[in-house]
Short mmCIF file of C-alpha atoms in Angstrom, two decimals:
data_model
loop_
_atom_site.label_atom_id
_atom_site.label_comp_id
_atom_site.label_asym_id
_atom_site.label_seq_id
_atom_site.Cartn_x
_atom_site.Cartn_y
_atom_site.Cartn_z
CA UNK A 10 0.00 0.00 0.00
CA UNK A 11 1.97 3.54 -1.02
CA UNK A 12 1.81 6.51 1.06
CA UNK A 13 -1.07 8.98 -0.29
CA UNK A 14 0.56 11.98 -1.29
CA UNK A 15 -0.73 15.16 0.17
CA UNK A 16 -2.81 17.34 -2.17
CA UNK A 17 -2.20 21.15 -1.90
CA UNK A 18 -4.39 23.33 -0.13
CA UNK A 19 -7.46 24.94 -1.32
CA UNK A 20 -8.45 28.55 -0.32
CA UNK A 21 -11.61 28.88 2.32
CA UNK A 22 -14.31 29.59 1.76
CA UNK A 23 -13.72 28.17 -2.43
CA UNK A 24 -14.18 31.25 -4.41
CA UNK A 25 -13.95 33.92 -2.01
CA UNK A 26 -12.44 36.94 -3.38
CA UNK A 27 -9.46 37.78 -1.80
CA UNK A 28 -8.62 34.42 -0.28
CA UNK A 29 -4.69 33.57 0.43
CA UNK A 30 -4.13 30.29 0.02
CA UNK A 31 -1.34 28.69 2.29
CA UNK A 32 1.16 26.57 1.12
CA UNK A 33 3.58 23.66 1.89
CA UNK A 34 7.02 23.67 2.11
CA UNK A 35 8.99 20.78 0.87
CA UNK A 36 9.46 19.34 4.31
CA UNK A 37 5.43 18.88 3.98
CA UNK A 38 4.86 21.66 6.90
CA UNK A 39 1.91 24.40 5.77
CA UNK A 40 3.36 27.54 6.59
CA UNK A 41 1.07 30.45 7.00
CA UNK A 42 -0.23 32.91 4.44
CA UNK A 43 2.03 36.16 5.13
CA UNK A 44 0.43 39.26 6.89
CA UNK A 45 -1.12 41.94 5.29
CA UNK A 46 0.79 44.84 5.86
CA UNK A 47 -2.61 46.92 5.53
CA UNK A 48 -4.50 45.37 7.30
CA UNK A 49 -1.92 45.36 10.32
CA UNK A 50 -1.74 49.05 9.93
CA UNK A 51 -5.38 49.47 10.42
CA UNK A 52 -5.63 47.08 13.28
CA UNK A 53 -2.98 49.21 15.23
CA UNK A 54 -4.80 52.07 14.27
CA UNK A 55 -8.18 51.30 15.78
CA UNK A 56 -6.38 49.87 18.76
CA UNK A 57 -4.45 53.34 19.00
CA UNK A 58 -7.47 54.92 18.73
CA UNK A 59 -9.23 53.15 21.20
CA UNK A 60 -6.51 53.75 23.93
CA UNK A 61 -7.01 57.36 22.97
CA UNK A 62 -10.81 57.49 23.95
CA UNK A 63 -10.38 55.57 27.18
CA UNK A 64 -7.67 58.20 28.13
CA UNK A 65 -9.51 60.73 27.58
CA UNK A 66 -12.62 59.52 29.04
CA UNK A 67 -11.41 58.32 32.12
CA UNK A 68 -10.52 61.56 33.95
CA UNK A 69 -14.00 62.12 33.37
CA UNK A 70 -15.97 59.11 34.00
CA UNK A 71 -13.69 57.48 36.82
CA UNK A 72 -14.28 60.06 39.52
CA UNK A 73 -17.95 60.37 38.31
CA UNK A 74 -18.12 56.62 38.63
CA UNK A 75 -16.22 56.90 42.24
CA UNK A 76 -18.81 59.69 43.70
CA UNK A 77 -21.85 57.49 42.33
CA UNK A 78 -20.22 54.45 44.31
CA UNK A 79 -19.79 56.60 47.74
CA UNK A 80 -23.02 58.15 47.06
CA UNK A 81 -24.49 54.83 47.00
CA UNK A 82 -22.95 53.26 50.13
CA UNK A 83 -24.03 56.60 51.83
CA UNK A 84 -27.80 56.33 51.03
CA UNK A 85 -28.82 55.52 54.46
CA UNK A 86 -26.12 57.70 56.65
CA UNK A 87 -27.39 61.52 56.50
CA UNK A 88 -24.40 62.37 57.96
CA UNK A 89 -22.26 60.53 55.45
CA UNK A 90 -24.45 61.92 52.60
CA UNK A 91 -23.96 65.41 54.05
CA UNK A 92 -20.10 64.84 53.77
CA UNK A 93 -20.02 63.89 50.56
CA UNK A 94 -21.95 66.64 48.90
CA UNK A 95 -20.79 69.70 51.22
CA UNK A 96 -17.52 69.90 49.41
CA UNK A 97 -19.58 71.63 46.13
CA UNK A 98 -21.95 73.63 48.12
CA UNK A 99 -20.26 74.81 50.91
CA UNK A 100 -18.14 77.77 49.83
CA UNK A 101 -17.38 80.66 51.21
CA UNK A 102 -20.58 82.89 48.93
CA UNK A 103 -22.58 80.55 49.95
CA UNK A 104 -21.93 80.26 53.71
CA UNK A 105 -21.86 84.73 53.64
CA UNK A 106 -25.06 84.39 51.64
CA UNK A 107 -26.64 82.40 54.35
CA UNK A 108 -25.18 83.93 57.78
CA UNK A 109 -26.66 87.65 56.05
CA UNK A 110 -30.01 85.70 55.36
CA UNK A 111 -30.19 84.42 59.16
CA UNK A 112 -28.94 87.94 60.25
CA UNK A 113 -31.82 89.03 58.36
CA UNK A 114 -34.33 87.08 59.74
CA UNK A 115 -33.03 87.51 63.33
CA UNK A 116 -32.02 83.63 63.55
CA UNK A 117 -29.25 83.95 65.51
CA UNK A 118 -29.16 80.20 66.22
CA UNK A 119 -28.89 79.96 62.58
CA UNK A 120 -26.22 82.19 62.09
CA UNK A 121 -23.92 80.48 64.92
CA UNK A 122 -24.81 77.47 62.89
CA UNK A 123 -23.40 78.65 59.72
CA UNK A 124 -20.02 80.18 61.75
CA UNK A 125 -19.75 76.57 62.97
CA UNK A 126 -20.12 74.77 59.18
CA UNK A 127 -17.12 77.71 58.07
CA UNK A 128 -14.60 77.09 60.87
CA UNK A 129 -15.27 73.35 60.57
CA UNK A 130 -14.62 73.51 56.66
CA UNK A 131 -12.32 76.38 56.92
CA UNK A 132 -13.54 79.02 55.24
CA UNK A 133 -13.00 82.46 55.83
CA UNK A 134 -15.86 84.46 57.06
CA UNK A 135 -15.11 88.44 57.34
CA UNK A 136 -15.35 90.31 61.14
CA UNK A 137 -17.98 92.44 59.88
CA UNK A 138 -20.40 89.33 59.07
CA UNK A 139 -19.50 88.10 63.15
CA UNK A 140 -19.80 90.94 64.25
CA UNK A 141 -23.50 91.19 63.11
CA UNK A 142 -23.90 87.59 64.53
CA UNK A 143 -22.26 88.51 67.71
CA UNK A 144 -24.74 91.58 67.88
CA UNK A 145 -27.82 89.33 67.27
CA UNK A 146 -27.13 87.46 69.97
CA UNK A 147 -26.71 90.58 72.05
CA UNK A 148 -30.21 92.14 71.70
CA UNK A 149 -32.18 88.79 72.02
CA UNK A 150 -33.13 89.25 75.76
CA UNK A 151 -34.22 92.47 75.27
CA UNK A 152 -36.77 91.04 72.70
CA UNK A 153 -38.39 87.99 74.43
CA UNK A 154 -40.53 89.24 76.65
CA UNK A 155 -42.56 90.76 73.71
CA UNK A 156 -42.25 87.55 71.56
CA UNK A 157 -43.39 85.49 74.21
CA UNK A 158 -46.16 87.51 75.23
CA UNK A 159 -47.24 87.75 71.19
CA UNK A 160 -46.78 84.07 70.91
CA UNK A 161 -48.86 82.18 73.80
CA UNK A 162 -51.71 84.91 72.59
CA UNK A 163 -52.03 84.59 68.78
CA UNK A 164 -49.79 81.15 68.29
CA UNK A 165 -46.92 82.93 66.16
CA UNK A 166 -43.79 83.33 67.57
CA UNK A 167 -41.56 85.68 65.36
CA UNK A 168 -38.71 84.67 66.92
CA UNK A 169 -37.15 82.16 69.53
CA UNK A 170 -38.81 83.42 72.67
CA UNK A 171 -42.50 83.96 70.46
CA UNK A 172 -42.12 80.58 69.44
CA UNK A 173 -41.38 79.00 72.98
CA UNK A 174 -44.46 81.55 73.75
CA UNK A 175 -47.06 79.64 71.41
CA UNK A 176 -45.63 76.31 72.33
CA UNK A 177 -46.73 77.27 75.92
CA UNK A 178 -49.83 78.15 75.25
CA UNK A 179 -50.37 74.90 73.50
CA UNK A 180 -49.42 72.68 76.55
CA UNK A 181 -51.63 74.52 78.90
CA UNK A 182 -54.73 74.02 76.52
CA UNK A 183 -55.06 78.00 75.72
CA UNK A 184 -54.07 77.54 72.32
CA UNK A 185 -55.77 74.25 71.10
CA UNK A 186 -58.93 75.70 72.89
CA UNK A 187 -58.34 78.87 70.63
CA UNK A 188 -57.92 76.80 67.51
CA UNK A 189 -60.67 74.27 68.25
CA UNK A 190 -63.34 76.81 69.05
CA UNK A 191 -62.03 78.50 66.11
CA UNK A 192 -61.91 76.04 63.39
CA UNK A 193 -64.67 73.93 64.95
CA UNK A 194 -66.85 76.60 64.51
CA UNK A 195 -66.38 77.09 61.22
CA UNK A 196 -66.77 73.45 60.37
CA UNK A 197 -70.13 73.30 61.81
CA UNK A 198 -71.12 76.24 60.17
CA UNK A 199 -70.17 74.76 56.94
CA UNK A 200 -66.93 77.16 56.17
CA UNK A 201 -63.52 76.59 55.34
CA UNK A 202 -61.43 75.45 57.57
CA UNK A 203 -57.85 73.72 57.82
CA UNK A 204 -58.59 69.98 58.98
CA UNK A 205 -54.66 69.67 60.15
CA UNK A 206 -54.76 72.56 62.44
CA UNK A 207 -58.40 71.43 63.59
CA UNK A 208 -57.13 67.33 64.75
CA UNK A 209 -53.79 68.74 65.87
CA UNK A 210 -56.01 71.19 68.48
CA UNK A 211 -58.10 68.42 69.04
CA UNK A 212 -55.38 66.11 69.79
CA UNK A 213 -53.63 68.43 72.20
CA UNK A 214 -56.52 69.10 74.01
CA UNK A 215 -56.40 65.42 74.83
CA UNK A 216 -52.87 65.46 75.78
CA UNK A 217 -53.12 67.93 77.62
CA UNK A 218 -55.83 65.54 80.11
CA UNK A 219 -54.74 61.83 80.53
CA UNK A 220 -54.64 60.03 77.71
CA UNK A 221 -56.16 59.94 73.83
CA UNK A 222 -56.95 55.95 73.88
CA UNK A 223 -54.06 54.41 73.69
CA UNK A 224 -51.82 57.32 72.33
CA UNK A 225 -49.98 58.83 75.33
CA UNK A 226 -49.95 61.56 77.40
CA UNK A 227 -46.45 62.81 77.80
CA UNK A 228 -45.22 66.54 77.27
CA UNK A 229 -42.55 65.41 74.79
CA UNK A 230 -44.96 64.46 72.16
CA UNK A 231 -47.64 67.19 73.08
CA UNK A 232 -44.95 70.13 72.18
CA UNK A 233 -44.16 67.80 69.12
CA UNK A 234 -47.46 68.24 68.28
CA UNK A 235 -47.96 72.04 69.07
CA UNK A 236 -44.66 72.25 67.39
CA UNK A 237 -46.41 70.90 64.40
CA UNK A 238 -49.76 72.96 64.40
CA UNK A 239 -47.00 76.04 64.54
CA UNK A 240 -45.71 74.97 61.35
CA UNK A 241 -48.90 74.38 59.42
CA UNK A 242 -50.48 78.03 60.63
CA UNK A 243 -46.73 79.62 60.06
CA UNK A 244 -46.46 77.60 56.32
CA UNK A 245 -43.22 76.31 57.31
CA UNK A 246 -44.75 72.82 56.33
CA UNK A 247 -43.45 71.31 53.33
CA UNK A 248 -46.09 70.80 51.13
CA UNK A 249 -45.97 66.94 50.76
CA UNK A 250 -45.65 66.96 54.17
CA UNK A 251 -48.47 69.23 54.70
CA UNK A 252 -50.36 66.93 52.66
CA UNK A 253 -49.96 63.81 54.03
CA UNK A 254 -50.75 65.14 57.90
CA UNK A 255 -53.98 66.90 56.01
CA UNK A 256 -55.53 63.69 54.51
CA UNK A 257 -54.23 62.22 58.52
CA UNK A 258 -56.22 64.50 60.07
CA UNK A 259 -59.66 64.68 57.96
CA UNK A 260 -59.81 61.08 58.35
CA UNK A 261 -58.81 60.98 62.16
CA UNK A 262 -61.58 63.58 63.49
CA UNK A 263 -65.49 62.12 64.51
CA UNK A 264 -67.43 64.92 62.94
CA UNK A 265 -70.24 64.13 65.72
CA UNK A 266 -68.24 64.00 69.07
CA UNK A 267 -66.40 67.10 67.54
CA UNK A 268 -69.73 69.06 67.67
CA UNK A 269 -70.05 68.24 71.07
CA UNK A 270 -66.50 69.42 71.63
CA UNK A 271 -66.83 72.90 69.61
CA UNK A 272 -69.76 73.31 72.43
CA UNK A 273 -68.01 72.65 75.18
CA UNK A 274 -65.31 75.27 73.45
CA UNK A 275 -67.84 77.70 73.03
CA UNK A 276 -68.82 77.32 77.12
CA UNK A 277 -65.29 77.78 77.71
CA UNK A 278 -65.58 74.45 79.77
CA UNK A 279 -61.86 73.29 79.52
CA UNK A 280 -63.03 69.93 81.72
CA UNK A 281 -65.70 69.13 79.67
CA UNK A 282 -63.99 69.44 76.61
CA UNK A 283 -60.92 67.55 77.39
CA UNK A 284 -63.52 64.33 77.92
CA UNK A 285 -65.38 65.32 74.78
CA UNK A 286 -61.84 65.11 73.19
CA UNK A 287 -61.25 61.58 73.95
CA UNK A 288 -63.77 60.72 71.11
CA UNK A 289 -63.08 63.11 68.61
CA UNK A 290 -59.94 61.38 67.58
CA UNK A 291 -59.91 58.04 65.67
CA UNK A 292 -56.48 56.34 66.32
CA UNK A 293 -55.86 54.67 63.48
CA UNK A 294 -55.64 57.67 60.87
CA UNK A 295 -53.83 59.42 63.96
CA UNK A 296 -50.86 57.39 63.78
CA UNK A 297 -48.97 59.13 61.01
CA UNK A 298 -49.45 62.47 63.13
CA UNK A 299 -48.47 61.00 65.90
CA UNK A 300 -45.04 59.39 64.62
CA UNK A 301 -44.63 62.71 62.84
CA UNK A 302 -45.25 64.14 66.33
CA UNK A 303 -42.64 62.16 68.38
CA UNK A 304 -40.09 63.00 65.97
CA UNK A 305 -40.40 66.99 65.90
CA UNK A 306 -39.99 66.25 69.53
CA UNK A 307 -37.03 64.09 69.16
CA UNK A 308 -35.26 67.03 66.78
CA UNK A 309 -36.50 69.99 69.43
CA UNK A 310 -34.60 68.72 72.11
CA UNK A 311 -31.66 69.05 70.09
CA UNK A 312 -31.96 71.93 67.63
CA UNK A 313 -34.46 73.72 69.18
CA UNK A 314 -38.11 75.24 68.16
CA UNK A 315 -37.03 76.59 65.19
CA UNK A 316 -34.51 74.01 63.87
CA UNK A 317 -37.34 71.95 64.04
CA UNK A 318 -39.49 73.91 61.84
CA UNK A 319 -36.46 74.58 59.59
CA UNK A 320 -36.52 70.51 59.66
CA UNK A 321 -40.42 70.15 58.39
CA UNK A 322 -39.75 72.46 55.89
CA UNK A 323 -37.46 70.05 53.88
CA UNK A 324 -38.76 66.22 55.62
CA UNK A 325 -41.64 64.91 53.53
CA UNK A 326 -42.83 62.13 55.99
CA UNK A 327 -41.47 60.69 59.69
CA UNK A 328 -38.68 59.18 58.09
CA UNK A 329 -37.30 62.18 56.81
CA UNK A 330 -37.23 63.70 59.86
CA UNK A 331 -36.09 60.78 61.60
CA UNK A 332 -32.57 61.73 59.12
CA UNK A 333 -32.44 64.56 60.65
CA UNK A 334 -32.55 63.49 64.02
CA UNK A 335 -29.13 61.33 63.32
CA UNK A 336 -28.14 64.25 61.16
CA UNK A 337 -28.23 66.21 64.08
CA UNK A 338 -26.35 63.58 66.46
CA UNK A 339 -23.51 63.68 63.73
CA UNK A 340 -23.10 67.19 62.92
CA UNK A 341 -23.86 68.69 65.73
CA UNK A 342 -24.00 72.69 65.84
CA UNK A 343 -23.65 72.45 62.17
CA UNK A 344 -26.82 70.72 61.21
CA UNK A 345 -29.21 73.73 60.62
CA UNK A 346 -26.51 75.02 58.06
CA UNK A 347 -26.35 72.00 56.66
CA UNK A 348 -30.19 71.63 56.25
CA UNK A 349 -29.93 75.18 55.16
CA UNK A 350 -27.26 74.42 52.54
CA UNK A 351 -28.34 70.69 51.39
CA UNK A 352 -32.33 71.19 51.80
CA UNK A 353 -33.61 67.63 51.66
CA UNK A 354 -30.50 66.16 50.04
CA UNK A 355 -28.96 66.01 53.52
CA UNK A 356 -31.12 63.72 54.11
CA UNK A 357 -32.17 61.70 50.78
CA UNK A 358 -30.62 60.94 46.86
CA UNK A 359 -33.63 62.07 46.07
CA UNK A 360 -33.54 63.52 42.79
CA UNK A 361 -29.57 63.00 42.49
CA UNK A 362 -30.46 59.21 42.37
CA UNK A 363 -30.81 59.38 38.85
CA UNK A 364 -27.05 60.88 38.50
CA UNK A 365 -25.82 58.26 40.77
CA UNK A 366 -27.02 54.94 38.44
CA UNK A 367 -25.93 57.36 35.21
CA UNK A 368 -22.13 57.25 37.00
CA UNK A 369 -22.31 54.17 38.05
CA UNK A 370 -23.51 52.32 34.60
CA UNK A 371 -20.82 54.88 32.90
CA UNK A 372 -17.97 53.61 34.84
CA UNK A 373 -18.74 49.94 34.52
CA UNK A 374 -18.97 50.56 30.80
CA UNK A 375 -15.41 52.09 30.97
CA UNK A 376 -14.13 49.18 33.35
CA UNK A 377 -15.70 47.05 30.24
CA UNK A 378 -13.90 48.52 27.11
CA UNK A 379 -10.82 48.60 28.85
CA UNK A 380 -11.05 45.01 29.53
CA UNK A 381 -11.64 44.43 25.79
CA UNK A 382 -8.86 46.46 24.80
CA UNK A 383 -6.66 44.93 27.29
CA UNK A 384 -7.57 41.83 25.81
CA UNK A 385 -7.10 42.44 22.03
CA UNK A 386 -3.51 44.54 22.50
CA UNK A 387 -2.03 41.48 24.47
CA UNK A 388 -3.16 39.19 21.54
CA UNK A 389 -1.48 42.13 19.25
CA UNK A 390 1.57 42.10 21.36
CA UNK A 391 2.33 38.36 21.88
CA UNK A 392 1.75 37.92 17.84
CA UNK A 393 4.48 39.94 17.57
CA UNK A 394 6.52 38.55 20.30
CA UNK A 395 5.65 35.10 19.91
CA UNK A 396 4.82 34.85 15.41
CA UNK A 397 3.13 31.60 14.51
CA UNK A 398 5.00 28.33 13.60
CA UNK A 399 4.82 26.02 10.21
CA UNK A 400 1.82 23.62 11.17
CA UNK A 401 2.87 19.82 10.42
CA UNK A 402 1.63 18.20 7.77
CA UNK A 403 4.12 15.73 6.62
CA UNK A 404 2.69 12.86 5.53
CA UNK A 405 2.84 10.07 7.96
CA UNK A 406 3.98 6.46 6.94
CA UNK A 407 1.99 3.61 6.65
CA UNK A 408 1.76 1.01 9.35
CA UNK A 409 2.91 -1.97 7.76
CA UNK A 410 -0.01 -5.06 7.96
#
């Protein structure tokens, strides 16, 4: 039986325009068609070309992609969230925009707030701007009396002592006999009237006695309350806030047993009314005002009257302000500035959520193409490093029978 004799090669696909076919060299090895010089030049080029993009983009998208990741892992830490976004916001305009602006209003507690954020972060404020601050803080005895008086009678406090003013007339039942007799009134005469301010009176009337069912009685969550119908009659509410207390209260208040309370307002009959109080209030619905209660009292304790309605202007529901409680255990004397500053992205993502996946997807798509191009210049490289060898093809001998 003779050896077959190998039959030259054939191009691939048969026909194909273009096709190299290899050949054999007389040792019966198939040697490889030889490069296209073209060809290599273009592939170097696009692989050039694609190191160029990925160097350029990268100063952009890396640290983009590195904020989105921190961002992320900081959803749930206000304080953590605050740190991170500070570092754009908190400049020295901005910081002299807002100590003038609490100057202004006669926040004083505010403006120490801000002089704490600027030494912390070391920025420069001027002497004239402390001085102000320092004079603020000066003439603030010599308006409290007034305040106070003005708040416990009409329930707006322009200023610390006013404030502390209408939150005292709340706990001794003045004011939420004022508002109840007032609103009530108008309810049973078919008028307008605001149902939030109407079951917050109501529902500090009751505190104010023993008990609402099963709700509590202490005067933590009664000047969380109060400190709650101040907001809504002020408009320091945020509005989805306001909303969601609003549809809390219409559906927490017994129309009937709060006729019988408006009369017992009307008599001026503080004893009656605190019994007739017990069943205006349906606890279920009351919940939400409740929880939203107990946390205006948690933040009052530490920032005060009015950093806790500074705090229901930004929080949308009890979890928001339950932020800035452990906002305000991180930062300390710089958490109204902060809130100030920030707004609700102290506390949230929020709308910057968006930004973060946009960063995030960005940067994995960089990670990605320079994986890919990783991969294709080593194959480049070790080609020319390590250039193929002849294949084998020499015919083998024939096993003898």
């Amino acid at each position: 039986m003779r050896p077959r004799t190998p039959s030259p090669p054939r191009p691939w696909p048969p026909g194909r325009p273009g096709a190299r076919a290899s050949r054999i060299d007389g040792a019966g090895a198939m040697e490889d068609p030889a490069p296209n010089p073209g060809r290599r030049r273009a592939a170097g080029a696009f692989l050039a070309l694609c190191a160029a993009g990925l160097a350029a983009a990268a100063p952009v998208l890396l640290p983009a992609a590195d904020r989105a990741w921190h961002l992320r892992a900081a959803a749930d830490d206000p304080e953590a969230l605050s740190a991170l976004r500070l570092p754009g916001i908190a400049d020295a305009e901005r910081i002299g925009a807002g100590l003038d602006a609490a100057v202004a209003a006669g926040d004083d507690d505010l403006a120490r707030s801000f002089l704490t954020l600027a030494e912390a972060r070391g920025v420069p404020v001027s002497p004239e701007r402390r001085a102000r601050v320092e004079a603020l803080a000066a003439d603030a005895p010599r308006r409290a009396l007034a305040e106070a008086a003005t708040g416990f009678v009409s329930g707006e406090g322009a200023g610390p002592a006013g404030l502390a003013g209408a939150v005292a007339g709340d706990l001794v039942g003045y004011g939420d006999l004022r508002d109840l007799w007032r609103e009530g009134g108008r309810l049973s005469r078919g008028e307008s009237y605001d149902p939030l301010l109407l079951g917050l009176a109501a529902a500090g009337l009751a505190l104010t006695g023993a008990t609402v069912l099963s709700l509590g009685s202490s005067v933590p969550v009664h000047a969380g309350t109060t400190t709650l119908k101040l907001a809504a009659r002020t408009g320091k509410l945020s509005r989805p806030l306001a909303a969601r207390l609003t549809r809390a209260a219409a559906a927490s208040v017994d129309r009937e047993a709060l006729g019988l309370a408006a009369a017992a307002a009307g008599r001026l009959d503080l004893t009656a009314l605190r019994r007739g109080t017990v069943g205006v209030l349906r606890p279920g619905p009351f919940r939400e005002i409740r929880a939203v209660g107990e946390q205006s009292a948690r933040i009052q304790a530490r920032l005060g009257t009015r950093g806790t309605l500074q705090a229901l202007s930004v929080a949308e529901n009890a979890d928001d302000l339950r932020r800035v409680a452990r906002l305000s255990e991180g930062m300390g004397g710089r958490t109204r500035a902060v809130l100030a500053l920030l707004g609700r992205g102290a506390l949230v993502l929020g709308s910057g959520l968006l930004a973060v996946l946009q960063g995030l997807w960005l940067g994995l798509a960089w990670f990605l193409g320079a994986a890919l191009f990783c991969r294709r210049a080593g194959t480049a490289l070790g080609r020319l490093i390590w250039p193929r060898r002849p294949r084998d093809h020499r015919a083998r001998a024939p096993v003898a029978a």
